[in-house]
Short mmCIF file of N, CA and C in Angstrom, two decimals:
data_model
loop_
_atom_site.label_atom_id
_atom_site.label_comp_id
_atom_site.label_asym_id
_atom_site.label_seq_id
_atom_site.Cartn_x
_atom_site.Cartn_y
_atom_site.Cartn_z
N UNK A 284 -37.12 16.67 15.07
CA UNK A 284 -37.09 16.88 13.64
C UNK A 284 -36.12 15.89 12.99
N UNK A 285 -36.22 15.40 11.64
CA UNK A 285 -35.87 14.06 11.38
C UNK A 285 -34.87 14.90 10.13
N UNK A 286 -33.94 14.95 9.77
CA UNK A 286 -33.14 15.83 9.29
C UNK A 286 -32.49 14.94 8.06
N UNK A 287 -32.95 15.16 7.02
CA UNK A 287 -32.17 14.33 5.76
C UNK A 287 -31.01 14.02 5.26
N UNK A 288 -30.87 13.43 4.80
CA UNK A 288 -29.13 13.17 4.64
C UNK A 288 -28.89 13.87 3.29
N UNK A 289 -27.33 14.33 3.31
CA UNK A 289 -27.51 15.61 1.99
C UNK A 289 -27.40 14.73 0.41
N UNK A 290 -27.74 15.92 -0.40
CA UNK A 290 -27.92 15.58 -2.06
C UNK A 290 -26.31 15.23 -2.25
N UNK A 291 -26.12 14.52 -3.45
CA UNK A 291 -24.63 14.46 -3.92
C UNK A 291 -24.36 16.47 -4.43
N UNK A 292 -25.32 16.84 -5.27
CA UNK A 292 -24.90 18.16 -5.25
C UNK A 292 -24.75 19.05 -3.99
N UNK A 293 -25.05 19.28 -2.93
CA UNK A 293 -24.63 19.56 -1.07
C UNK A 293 -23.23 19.04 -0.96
N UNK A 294 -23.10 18.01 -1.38
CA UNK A 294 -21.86 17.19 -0.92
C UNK A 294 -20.82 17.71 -1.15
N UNK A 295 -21.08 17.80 -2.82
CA UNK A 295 -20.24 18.17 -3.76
C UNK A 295 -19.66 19.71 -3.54
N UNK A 296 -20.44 20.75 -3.50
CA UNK A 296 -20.26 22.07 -2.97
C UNK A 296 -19.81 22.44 -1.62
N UNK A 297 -20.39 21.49 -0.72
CA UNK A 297 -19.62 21.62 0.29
C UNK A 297 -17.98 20.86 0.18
N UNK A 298 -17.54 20.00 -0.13
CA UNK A 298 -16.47 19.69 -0.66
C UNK A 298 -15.68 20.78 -1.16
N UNK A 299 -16.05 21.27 -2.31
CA UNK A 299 -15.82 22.81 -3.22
C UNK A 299 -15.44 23.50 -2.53
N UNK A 300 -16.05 24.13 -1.75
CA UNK A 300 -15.84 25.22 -0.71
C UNK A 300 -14.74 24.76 0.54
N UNK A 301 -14.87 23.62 1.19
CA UNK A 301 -14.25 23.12 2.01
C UNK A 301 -12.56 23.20 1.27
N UNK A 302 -12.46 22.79 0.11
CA UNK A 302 -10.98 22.86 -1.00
C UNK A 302 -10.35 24.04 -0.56
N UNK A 303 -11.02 25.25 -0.86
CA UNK A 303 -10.96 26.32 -0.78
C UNK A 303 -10.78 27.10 0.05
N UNK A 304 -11.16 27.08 1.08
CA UNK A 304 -11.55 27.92 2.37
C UNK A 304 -11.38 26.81 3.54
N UNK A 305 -11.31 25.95 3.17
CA UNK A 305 -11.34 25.09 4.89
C UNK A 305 -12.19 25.80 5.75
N UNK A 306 -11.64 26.10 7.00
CA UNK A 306 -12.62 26.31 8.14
C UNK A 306 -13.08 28.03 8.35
N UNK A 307 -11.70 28.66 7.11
CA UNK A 307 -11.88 30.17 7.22
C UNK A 307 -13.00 30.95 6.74
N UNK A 308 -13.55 32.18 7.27
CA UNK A 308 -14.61 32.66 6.60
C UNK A 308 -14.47 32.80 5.32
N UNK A 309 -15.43 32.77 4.37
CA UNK A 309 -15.69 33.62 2.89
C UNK A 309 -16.68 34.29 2.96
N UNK A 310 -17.09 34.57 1.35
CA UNK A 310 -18.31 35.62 1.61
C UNK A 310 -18.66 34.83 -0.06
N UNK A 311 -20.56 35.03 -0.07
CA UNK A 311 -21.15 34.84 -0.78
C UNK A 311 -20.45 34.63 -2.52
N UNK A 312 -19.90 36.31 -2.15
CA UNK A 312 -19.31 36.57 -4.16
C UNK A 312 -18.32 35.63 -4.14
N UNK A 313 -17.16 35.14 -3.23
CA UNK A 313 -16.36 34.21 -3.09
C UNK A 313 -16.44 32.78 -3.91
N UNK A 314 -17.55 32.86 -3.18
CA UNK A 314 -18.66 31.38 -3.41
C UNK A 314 -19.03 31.16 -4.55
N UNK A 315 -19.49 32.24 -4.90
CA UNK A 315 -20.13 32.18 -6.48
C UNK A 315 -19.73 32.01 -7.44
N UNK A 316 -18.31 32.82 -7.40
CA UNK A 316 -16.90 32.76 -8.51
C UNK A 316 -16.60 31.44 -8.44
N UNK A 317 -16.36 30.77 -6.97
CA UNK A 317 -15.47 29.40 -7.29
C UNK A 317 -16.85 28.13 -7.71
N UNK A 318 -17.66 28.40 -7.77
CA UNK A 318 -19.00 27.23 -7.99
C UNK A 318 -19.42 27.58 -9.01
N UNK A 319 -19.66 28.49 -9.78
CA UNK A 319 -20.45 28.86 -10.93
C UNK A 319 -19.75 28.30 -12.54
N UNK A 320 -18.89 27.95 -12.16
CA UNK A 320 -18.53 26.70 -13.58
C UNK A 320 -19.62 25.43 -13.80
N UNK A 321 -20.39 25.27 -12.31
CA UNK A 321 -20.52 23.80 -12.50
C UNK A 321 -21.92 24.27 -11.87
N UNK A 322 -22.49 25.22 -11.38
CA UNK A 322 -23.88 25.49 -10.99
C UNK A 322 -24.62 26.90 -10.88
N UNK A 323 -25.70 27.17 -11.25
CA UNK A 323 -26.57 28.75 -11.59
C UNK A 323 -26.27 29.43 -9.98
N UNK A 324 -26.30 30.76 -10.40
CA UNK A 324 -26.04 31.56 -9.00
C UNK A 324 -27.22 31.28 -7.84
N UNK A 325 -28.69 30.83 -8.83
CA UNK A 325 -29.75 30.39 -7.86
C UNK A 325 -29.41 29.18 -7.49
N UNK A 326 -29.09 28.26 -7.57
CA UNK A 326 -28.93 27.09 -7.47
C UNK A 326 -27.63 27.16 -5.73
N UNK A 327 -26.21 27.98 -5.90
CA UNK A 327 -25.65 27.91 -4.91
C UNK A 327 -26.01 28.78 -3.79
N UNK A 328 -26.98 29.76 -4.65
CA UNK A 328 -27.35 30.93 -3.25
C UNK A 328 -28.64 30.03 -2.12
N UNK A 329 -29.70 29.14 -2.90
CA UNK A 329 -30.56 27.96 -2.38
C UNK A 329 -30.00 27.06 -1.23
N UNK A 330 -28.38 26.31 -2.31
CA UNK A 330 -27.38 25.25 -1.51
C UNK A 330 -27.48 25.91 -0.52
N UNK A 331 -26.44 26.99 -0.11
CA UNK A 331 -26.15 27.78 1.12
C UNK A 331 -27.13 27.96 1.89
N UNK A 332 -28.12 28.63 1.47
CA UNK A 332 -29.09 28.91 2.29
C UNK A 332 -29.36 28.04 3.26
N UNK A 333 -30.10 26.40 2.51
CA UNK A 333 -30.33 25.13 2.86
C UNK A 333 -29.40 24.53 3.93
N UNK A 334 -27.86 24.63 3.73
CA UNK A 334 -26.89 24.33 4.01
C UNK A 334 -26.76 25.30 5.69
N UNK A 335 -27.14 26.47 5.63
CA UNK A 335 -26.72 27.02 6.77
C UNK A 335 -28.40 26.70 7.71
N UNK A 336 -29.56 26.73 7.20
CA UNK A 336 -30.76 26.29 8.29
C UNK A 336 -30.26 24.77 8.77
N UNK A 337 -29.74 23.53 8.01
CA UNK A 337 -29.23 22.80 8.85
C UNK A 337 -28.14 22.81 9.84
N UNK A 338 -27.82 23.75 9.49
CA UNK A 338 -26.18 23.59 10.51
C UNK A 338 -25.14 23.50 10.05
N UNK A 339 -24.90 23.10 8.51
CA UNK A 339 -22.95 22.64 8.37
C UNK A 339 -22.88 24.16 7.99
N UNK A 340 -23.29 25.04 7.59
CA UNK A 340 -22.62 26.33 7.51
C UNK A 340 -23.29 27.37 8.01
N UNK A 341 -22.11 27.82 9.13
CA UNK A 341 -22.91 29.21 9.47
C UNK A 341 -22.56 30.76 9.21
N UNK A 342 -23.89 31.18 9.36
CA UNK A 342 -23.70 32.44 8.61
C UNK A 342 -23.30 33.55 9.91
N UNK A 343 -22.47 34.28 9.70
CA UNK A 343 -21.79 35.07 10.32
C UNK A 343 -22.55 36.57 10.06
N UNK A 344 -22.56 37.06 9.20
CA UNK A 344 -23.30 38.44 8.88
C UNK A 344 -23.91 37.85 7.83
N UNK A 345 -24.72 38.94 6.71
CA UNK A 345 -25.52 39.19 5.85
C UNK A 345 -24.69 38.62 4.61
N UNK A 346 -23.82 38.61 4.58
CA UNK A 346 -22.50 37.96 3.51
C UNK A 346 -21.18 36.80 3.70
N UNK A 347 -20.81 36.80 4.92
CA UNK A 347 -20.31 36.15 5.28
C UNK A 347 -20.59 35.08 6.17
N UNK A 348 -19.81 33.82 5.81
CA UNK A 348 -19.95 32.15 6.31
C UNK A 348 -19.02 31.39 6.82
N UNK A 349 -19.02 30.56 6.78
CA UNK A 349 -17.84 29.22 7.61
C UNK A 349 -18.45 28.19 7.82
N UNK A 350 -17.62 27.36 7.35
CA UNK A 350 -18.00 26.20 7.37
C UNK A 350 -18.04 25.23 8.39
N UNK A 351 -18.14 24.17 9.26
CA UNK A 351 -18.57 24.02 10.20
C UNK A 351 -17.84 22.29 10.03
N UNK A 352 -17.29 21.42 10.77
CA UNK A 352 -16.30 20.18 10.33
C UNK A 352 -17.61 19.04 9.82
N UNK A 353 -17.35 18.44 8.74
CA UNK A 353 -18.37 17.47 8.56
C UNK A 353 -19.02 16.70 9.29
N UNK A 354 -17.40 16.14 10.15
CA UNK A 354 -17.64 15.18 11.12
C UNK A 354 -18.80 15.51 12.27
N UNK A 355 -19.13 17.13 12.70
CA UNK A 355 -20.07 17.24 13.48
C UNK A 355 -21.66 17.32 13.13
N UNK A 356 -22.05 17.36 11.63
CA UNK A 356 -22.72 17.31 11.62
C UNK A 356 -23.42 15.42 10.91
N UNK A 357 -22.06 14.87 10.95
CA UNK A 357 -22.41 13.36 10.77
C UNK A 357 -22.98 13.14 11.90
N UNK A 358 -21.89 13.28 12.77
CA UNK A 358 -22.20 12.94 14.38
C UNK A 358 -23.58 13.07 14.62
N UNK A 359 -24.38 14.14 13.76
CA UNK A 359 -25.78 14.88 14.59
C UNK A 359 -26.79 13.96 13.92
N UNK A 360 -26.68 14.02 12.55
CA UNK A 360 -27.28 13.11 11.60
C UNK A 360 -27.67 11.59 12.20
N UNK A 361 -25.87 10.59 12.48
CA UNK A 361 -25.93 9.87 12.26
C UNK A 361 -27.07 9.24 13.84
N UNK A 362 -26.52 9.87 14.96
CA UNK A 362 -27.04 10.07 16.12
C UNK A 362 -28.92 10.08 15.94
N UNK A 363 -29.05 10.73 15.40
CA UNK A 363 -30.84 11.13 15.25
C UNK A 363 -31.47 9.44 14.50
N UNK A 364 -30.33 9.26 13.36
CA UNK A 364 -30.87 8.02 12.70
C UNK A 364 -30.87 6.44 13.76
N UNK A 365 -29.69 6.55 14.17
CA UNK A 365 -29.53 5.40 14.71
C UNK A 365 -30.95 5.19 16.09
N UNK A 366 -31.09 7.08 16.89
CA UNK A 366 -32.05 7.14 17.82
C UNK A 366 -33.57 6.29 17.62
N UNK A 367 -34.11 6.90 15.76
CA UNK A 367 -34.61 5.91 15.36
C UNK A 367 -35.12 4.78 14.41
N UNK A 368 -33.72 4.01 14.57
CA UNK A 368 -33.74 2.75 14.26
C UNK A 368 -34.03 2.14 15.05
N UNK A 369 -33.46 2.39 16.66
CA UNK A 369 -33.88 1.88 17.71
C UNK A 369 -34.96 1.83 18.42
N UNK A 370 -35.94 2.74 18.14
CA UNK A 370 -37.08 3.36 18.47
C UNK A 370 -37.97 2.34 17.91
N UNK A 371 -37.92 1.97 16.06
CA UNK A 371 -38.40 1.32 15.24
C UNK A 371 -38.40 -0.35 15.25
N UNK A 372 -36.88 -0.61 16.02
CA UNK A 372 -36.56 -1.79 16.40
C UNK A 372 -37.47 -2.45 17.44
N UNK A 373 -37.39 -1.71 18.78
CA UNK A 373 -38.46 -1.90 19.68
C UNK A 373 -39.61 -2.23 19.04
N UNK A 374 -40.36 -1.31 18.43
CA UNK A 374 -41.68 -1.74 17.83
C UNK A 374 -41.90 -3.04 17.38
N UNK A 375 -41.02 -3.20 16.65
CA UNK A 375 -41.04 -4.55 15.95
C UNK A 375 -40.82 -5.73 16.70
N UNK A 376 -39.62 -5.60 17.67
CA UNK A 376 -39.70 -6.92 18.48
C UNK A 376 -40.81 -7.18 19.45
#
């Protein structure tokens, strides 16, 4: 599976949250209070959602999350891309 690289709004919220909470759990209403200046409750309940089927945040129970270090899911990202560039490279030469 070829896994996209995130929106500036992903970025941005994960940033947000990361300010906030670093690596410790929160919970949804947490979330909502500190993001909802700058985005609709559908809009961060979507982010998250999105955010935890890839991997940088996982969901712990029905309400509660954690965030997961960026760096590992660069690592996963960057790993899959480079797999194929190389893949693509071959072809071509």
């Amino acid at each position: 599976m070829i896994m996209r690289w995130l929106k500036k709004r992903e970025i941005v919220i994960y940033y947000l949250l990361y300010k906030k909470f670093k690596y410790n759990e929160f919970n949804i209403g947490l979330a909502i209070d500190l993001l909802s200046p700058y985005f609709s409750k559908k809009t961060i309940k979507n982010t998250i959602k999105y955010m935890t089927k890839i991997g940088i945040i996982n969901k712990l129970n029905e309400t509660e999350y954690r965030l997961i270090p960026f760096e590992d899911y660069l690592s996963t990202i960057s790993f899959q891309y480079l797999k194929r560039r190389a893949t693509l490279r071959r072809k071509i030469q």
